[in-house]
Every structure is written in C-alpha cells, then in structure tokens.
Short mmCIF file of C-alpha atoms in Angstrom, two decimals:
data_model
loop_
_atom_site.label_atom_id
_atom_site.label_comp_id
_atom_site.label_asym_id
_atom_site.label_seq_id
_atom_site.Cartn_x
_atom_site.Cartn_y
_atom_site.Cartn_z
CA UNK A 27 43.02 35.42 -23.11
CA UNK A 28 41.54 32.18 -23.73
CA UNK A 29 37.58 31.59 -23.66
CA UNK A 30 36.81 28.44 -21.62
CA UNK A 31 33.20 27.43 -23.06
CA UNK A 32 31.41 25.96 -19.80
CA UNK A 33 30.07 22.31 -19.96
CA UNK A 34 26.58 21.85 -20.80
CA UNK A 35 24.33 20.15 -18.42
CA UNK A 36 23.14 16.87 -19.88
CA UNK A 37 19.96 18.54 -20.71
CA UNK A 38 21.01 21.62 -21.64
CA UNK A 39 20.37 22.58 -25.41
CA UNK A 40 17.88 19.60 -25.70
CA UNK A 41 14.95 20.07 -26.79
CA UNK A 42 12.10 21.05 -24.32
CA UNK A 43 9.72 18.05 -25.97
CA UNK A 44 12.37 15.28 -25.70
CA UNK A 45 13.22 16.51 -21.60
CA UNK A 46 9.47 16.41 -21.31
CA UNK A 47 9.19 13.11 -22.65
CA UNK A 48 12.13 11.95 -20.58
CA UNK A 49 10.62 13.30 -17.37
CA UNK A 50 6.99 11.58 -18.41
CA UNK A 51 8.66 8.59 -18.99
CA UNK A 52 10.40 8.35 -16.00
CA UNK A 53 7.16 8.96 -13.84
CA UNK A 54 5.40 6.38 -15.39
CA UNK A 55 7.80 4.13 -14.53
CA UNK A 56 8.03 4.87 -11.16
CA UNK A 57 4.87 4.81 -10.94
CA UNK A 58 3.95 1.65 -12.51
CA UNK A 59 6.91 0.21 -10.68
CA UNK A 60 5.34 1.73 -6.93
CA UNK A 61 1.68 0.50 -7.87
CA UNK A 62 3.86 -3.14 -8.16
CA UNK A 63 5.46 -3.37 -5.18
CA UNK A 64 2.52 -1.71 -3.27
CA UNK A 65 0.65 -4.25 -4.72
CA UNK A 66 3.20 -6.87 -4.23
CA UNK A 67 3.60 -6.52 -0.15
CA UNK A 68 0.11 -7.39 0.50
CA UNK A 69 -0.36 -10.01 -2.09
CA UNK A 70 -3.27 -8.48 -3.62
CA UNK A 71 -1.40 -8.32 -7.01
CA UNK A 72 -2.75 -11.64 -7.54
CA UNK A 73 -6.38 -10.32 -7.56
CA UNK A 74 -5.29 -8.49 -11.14
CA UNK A 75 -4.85 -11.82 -12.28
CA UNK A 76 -8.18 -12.58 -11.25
CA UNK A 77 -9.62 -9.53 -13.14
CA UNK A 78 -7.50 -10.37 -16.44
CA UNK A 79 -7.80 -14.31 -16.85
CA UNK A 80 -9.61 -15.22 -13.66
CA UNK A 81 -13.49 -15.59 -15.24
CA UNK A 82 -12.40 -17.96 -17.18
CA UNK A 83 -11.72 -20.79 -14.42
CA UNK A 84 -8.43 -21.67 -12.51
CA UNK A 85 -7.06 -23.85 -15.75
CA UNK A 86 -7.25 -20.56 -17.50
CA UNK A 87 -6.16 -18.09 -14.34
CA UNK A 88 -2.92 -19.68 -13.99
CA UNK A 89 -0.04 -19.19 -16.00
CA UNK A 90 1.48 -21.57 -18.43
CA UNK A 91 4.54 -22.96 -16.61
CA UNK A 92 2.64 -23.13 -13.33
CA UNK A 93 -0.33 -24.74 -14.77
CA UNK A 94 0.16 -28.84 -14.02
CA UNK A 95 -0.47 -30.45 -17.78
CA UNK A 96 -3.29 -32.92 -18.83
CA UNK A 97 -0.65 -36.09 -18.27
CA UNK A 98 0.89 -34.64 -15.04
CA UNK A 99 2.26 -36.81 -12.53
CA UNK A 100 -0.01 -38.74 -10.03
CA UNK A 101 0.62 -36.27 -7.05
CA UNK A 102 -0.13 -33.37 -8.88
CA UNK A 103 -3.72 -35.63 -9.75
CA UNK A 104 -4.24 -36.70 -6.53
CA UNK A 105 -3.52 -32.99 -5.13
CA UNK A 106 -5.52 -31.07 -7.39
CA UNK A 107 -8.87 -34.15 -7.01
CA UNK A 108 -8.81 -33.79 -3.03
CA UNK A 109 -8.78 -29.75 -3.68
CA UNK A 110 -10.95 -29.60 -6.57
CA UNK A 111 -13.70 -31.95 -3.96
CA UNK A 112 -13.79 -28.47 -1.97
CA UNK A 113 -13.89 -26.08 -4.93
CA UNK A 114 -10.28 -25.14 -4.72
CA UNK A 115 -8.33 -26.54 -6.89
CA UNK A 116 -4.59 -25.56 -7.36
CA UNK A 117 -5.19 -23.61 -4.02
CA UNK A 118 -0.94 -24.78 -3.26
CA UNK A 119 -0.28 -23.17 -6.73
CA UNK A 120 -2.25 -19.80 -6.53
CA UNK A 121 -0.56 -19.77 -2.56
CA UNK A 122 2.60 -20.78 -4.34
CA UNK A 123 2.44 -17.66 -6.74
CA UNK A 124 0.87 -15.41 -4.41
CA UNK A 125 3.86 -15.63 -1.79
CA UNK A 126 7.56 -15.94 -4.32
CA UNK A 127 5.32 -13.59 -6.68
CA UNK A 128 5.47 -10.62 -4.05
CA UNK A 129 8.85 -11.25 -3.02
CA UNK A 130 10.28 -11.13 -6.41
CA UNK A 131 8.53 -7.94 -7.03
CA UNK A 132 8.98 -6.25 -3.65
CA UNK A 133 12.24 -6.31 -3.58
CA UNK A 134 14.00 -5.57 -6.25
CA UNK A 135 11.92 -2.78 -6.76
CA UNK A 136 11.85 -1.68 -2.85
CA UNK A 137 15.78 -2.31 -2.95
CA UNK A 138 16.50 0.16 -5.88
CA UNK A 139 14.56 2.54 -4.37
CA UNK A 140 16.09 2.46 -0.72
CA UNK A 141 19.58 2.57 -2.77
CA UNK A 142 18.64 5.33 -4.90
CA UNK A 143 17.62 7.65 -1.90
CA UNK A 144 18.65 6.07 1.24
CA UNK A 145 22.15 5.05 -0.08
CA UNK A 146 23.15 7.05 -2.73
CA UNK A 147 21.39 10.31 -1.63
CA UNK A 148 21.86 9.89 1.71
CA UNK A 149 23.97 13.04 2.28
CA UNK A 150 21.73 15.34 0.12
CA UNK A 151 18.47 14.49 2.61
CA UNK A 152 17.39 17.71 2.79
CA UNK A 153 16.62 17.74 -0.80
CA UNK A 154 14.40 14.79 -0.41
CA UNK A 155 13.54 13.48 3.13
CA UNK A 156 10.62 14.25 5.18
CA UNK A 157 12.64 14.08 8.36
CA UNK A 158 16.23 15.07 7.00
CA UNK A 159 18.21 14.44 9.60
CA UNK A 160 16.74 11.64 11.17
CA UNK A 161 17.08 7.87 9.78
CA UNK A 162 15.96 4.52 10.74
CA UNK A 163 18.50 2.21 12.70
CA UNK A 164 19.73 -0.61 10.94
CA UNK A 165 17.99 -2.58 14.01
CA UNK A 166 14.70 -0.99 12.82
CA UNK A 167 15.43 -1.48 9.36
CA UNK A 168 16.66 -5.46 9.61
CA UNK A 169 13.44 -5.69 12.02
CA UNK A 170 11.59 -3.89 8.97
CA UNK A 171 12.51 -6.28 6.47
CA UNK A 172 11.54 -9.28 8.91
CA UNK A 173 8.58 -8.23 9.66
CA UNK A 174 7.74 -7.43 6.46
CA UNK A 175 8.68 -10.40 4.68
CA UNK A 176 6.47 -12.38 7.61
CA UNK A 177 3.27 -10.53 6.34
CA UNK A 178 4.16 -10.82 2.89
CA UNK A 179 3.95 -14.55 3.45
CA UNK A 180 0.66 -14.22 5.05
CA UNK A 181 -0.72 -11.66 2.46
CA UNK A 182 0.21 -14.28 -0.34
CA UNK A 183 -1.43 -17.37 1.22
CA UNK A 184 -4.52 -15.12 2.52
CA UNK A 185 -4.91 -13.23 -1.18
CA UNK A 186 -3.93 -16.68 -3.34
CA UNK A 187 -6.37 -18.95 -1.52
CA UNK A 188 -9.00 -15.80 -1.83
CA UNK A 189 -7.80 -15.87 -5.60
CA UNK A 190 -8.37 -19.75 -5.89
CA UNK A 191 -11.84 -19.32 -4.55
CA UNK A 192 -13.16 -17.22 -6.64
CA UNK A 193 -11.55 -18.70 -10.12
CA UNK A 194 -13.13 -21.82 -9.04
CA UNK A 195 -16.55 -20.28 -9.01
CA UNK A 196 -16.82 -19.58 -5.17
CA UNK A 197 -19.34 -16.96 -3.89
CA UNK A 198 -18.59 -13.09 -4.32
CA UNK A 199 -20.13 -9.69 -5.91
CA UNK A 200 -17.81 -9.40 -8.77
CA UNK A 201 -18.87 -8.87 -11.87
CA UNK A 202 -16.20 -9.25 -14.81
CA UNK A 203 -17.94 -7.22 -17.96
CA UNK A 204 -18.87 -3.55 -17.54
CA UNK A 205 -22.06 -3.45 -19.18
CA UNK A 206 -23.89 -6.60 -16.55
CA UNK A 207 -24.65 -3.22 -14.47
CA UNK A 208 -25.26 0.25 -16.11
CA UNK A 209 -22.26 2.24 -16.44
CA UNK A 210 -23.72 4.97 -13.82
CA UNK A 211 -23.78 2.06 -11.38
CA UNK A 212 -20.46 1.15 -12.33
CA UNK A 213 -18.86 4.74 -11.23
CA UNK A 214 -21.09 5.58 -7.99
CA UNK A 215 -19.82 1.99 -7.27
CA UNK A 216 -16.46 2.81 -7.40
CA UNK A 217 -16.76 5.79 -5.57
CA UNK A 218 -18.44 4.50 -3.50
CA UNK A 219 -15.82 1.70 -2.70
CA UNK A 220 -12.72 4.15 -2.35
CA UNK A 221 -15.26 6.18 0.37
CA UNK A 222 -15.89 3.13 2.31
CA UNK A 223 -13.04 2.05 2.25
CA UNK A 224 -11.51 5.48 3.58
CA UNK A 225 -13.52 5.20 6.10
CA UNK A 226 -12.77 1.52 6.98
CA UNK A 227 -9.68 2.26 7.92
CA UNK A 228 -9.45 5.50 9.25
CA UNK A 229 -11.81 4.00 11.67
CA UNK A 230 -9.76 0.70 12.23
CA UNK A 231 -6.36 2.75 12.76
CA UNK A 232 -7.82 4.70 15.13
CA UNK A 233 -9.27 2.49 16.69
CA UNK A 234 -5.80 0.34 17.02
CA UNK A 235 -4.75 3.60 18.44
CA UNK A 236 -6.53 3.10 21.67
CA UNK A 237 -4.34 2.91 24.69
CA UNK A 238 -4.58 -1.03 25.05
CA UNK A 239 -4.49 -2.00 21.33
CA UNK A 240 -2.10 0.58 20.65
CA UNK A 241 0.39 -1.06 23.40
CA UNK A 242 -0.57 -4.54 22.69
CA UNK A 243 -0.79 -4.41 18.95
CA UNK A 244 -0.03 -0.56 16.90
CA UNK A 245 3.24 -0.24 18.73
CA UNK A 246 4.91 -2.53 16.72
CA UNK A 247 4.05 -0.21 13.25
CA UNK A 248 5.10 2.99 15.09
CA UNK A 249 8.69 1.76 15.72
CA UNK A 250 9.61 3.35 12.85
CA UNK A 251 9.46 7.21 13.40
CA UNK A 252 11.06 7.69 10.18
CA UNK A 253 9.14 5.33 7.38
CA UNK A 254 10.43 3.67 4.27
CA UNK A 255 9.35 1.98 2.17
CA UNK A 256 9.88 -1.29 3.82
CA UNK A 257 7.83 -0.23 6.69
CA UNK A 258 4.66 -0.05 4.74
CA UNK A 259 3.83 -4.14 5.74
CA UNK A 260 5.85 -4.10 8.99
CA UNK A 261 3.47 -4.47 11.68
CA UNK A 262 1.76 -7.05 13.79
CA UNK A 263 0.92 -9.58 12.30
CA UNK A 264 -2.94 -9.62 13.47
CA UNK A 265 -3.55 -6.23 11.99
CA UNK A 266 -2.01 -6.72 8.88
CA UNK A 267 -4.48 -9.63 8.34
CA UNK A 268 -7.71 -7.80 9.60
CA UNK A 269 -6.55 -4.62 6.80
CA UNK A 270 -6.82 -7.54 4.45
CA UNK A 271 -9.54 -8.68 5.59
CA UNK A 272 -11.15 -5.51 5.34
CA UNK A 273 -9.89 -4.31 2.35
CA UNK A 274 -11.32 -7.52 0.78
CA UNK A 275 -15.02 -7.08 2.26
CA UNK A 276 -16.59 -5.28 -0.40
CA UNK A 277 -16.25 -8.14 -3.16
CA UNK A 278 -18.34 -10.28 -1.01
CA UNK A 279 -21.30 -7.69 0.11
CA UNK A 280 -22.09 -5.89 -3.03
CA UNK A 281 -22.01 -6.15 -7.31
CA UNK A 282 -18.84 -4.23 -7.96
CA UNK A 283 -17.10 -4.49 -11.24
CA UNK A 284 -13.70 -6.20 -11.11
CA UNK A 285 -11.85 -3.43 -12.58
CA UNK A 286 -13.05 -0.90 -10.39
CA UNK A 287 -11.56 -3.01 -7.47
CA UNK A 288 -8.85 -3.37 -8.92
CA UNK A 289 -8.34 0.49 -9.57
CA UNK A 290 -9.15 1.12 -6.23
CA UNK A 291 -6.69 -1.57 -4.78
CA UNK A 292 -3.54 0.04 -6.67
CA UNK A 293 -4.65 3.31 -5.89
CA UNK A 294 -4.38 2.62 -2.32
CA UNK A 295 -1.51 0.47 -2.61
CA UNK A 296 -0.03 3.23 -5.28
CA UNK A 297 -0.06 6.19 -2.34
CA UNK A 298 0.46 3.68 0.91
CA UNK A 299 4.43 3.21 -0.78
CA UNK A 300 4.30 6.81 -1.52
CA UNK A 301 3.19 7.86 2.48
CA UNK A 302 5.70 5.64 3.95
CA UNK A 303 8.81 6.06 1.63
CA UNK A 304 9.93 8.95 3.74
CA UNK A 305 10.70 11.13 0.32
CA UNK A 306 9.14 14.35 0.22
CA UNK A 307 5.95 14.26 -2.43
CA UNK A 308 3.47 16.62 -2.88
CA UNK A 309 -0.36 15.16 -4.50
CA UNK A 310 -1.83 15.98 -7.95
CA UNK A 311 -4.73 14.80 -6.73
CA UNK A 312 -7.24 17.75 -4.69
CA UNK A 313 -8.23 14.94 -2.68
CA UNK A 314 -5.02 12.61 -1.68
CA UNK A 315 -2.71 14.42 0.89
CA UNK A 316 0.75 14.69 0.39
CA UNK A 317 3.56 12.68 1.83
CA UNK A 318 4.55 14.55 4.81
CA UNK A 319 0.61 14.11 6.16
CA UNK A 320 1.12 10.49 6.66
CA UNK A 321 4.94 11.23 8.07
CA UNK A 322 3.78 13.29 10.59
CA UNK A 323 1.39 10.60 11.66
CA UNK A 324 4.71 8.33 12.35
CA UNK A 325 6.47 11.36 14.30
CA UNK A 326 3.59 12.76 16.13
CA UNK A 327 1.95 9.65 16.48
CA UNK A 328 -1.91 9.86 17.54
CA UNK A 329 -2.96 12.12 14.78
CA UNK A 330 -3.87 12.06 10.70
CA UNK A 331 -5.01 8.73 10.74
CA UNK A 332 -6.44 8.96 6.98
CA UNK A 333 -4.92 7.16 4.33
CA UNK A 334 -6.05 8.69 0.60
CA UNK A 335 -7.47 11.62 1.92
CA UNK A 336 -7.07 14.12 4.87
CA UNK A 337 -10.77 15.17 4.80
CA UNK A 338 -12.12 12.60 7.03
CA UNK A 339 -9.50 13.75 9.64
CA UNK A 340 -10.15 17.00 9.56
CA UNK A 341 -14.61 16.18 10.15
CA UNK A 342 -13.32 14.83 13.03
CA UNK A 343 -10.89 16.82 14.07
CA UNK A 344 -8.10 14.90 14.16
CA UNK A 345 -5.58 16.51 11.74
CA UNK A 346 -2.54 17.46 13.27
CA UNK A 347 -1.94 21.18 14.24
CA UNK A 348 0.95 23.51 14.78
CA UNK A 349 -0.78 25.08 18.39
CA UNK A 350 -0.96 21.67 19.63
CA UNK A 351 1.33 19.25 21.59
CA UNK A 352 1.78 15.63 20.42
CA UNK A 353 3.67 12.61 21.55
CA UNK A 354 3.41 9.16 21.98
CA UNK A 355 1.36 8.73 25.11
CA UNK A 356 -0.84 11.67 24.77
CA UNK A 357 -3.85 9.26 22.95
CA UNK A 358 -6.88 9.92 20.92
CA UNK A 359 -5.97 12.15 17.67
CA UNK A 360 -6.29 15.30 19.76
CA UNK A 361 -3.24 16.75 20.79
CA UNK A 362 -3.15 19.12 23.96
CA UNK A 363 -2.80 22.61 24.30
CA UNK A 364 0.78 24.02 24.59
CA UNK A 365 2.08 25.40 27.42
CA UNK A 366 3.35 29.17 27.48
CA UNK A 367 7.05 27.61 27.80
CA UNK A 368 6.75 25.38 24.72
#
C-alpha cells in the first residue's frame, strides 16, 4: 500500500524564528499602516509634519514639489504676499496637502482592509467579526464613505490652516526640543495630555448623547450598528469639527513637547480604526479596552462612552452590563433593570 505524505502547511517545518519574524513583521505593518489612515481621516497627519520640519518655517515645512520656487509665477507671488500679510503663507498649499494627502492615504489603506475582511472573509465572520452575522447595508456603507469623505475635507482644511499657523510662527505651547522643559515635565505632560484628553471626550460623547443632541446631532454616527472602518469619520459634520477642535486645545493652553502630541494623536487615532473596524481585537495594553468595548457602544448604544480606556466609564458607572437592558431610546449610560421575562 502506498504512503501518501500529507502537504505541509506553508509554515510547517519553518523555523520558529523566521514565523516569528513573519508574524512581527506583519503587525508592524498593520500597524503603521492603521496609525496612517487613523491619522489620515482627520487630517491631523499633517501635524507630524509640523513636528518633523515644521520649526523650521513654512519654506522648510513643505515638501519639495509643493513648495512654489524663488522665480515662481506672479500668482503664486501675489498669493503667497496677501497670505504671508496675515502670517499664513501657503495656507492654499498646507489646505491643499492636508485634504488629497488624507484621501490618498485613507483609502487605499481603508479599501484593502474592508477587502481583506469584509470581502474576502466575509463567509468566515465568526472567526473575526464582532457582530458575525450582522453587516452594514450597502446604503449605510455608500452613506459611510460620503460622509466620511465630507469630514475628511473639513479635517484637512481645519488641520492644514492650523498647520500653516503655526509654521509661520503663530501663537501655541509647543515646544520642538526635549530638553527646553526637564524631561520629568516632559512625561507628566504627556500623561497628562492622554488623561485630559480621555476625559474630553468621554465627556463630549456623552454629552452628544443627550436626548436632543443625540436626535439632532449623534444619530447620524449611530447609523451604523455594525462599524468599519469607514465609519470612524462618518458623523455630523458639527461634531466632527468640535472633536477637532478639542483634540487640538492642549497645544494652545499649555508647554507640551511636539512629540508627545504627536504620540498621543496616533495613539488615539491608532485604537479609534481599531474600535470601529468591527474585527475582533483584544488590547496589550492594561489600560486600552479591547475592540468589542467600543462595538457594544454602537449596538447597545447609550453606554461605554470611553475611547482609550474603559476606566473612566466604569467611575461613573456607565460600562455596559449583562443584568441590564439597553436600546436606543433608553438615554443616559445607565441601562434599566431587566424584567423577569427578558
């Protein structure tokens, strides 16, 4: 009787520091490529730009083939004299960059990833998906992508004229070298940051989850009971520009390295892709929740309204929990008790 030898599996036989590398390599990618497109649908990649060549002036902050040359024409002169008279010149260029920058990051890295799982792993969901059998409509998706795109352009204008301003020596905190402040103030400022910013906007989303701004204004996030990634900017846009505005606060109140803000930024940016993929993730992190915390607040609605960090939900009680009932009109992060029946 013949002996069939079985097929190996690609990895099979490999050895375990080359599969480790593999698997390290591939995270880093992904994540490098999430931090991006996080990044990328607010605009705010343009404040890394800032950090890297901004101190230098907005000559130096721009990049080469953007940059208009000594002999440009006499629009580009006249342009850049009327906005240099207000201390922002090449503010069209930085809002230029800011905007088709984010597009032509977003999506080609948000499209491979809603191919990868949505498309081609669409029949092994409960391998990967939050909410396995449930799935966005394409109305919800095409109104996704919309809506997205919308705030995109406003995050690019808002962050690129924000950019311009400071380049061109406009008023704010940052400081670009580590040692202007003491390295202890450098970390409690940081931490500091990622706190108050926590509680920034677990404040503001709850908030928006009153009953009248909810209605008026929240609704149009929580169409989406099943997240992607595209959702992540789709939402009205008057909130998306006060989480801006919010998120860009600190660098005008208090001496905060560049850096740091920039850590904290793709942080945040980092784990809001991850919280509204939809794809199953557990944290490394003791602090950051996983994926499924931030899911829930999509299908339970009024409840976990933390975004790095479940903690400041659960001082005030408004975690989600299994003895309590949840649903879209029952408001305030608190659930109600559950009748005998349910």
């Amino acid at each position: 009787m013949a002996v069939t030898k079985a097929k190996k599996a690609p990895t099979e036989g490999a050895p375990v520091f080359f599969i480790m590398l593999r698997n390290m390599l591939i995270g880093l990618v992904s994540t490098v490529a999430t931090t991006l497109m996080g990044a990328a649908a607010k605009g705010d990649w343009l404040i890394m730009l800032i950090y890297l060549r901004g101190k230098d002036g907005p000559d130096k902050a721009l990049p080469s083939f953007l940059a208009p040359s000594t002999n440009g024409t006499a629009e580009h002169s006249v342009v850049d004299e009327f906005l240099e008279g207000y201390g922002m010149k090449h503010l069209h260029l930085f809002i230029l960059m800011g905007v088709a920058g984010s597009f032509i990051i977003y999506y080609p890295v948000g499209g491979f990833w809603h191919w990868y799982y949505y498309v081609k792993r669409r029949d092994q969901a409960h391998e990967w998906k939050c909410q396995p059998n449930k799935f966005l409509t394409k109305e919800n998706e095409a109104h996704a992508v919309m809506m997205g795109s919308f705030n995109m352009m406003l995050g690019g204008t808002l962050s690129g004229t924000i950019a311009c301003y400071i380049v061109n020596g406009g008023y704010s905190r940052l400081y670009f070298s580590i040692w202007d402040y003491n390295i202890a103030y450098t970390v409690l400022s940081t931490m500091f940051v990622f706190m108050l910013n926590e509680f920034t906007v677990y404040w503001s989303h709850r908030i928006m989850h009153m009953p009248v701004l909810y209605k008026k204004i929240h609704k149009w996030h929580h169409r989406y009971i099943q997240p992607t990634a595209f959702t992540a900017s789709a939402m009205h846009p008057f909130e998306f520009l006060l989480v801006q505005c919010l998120m860009a606060a600190p660098i005008f109140i208090f001496p905060l390295y560049a850096g740091s803000y920039v850590g904290v930024l793709l942080w945040t940016y980092y784990y809001g892709m991850k919280d509204h993929s939809g794809i199953i993730g557990e944290s490394q992190w003791p602090w950051q929740q996983d994926v499924m915390f931030h899911d829930d607040h999509h299908l339970y609605f009024h409840v976990n309204f933390g975004m790095n960090t479940k903690f400041i939900d659960m001082m005030y009680g408004t975690v989600r929990k299994k003895d309590r009932e949840y649903s879209e009109d029952i408001f305030y992060g608190f659930g109600r008790e559950k009748t005998k029946a349910q």
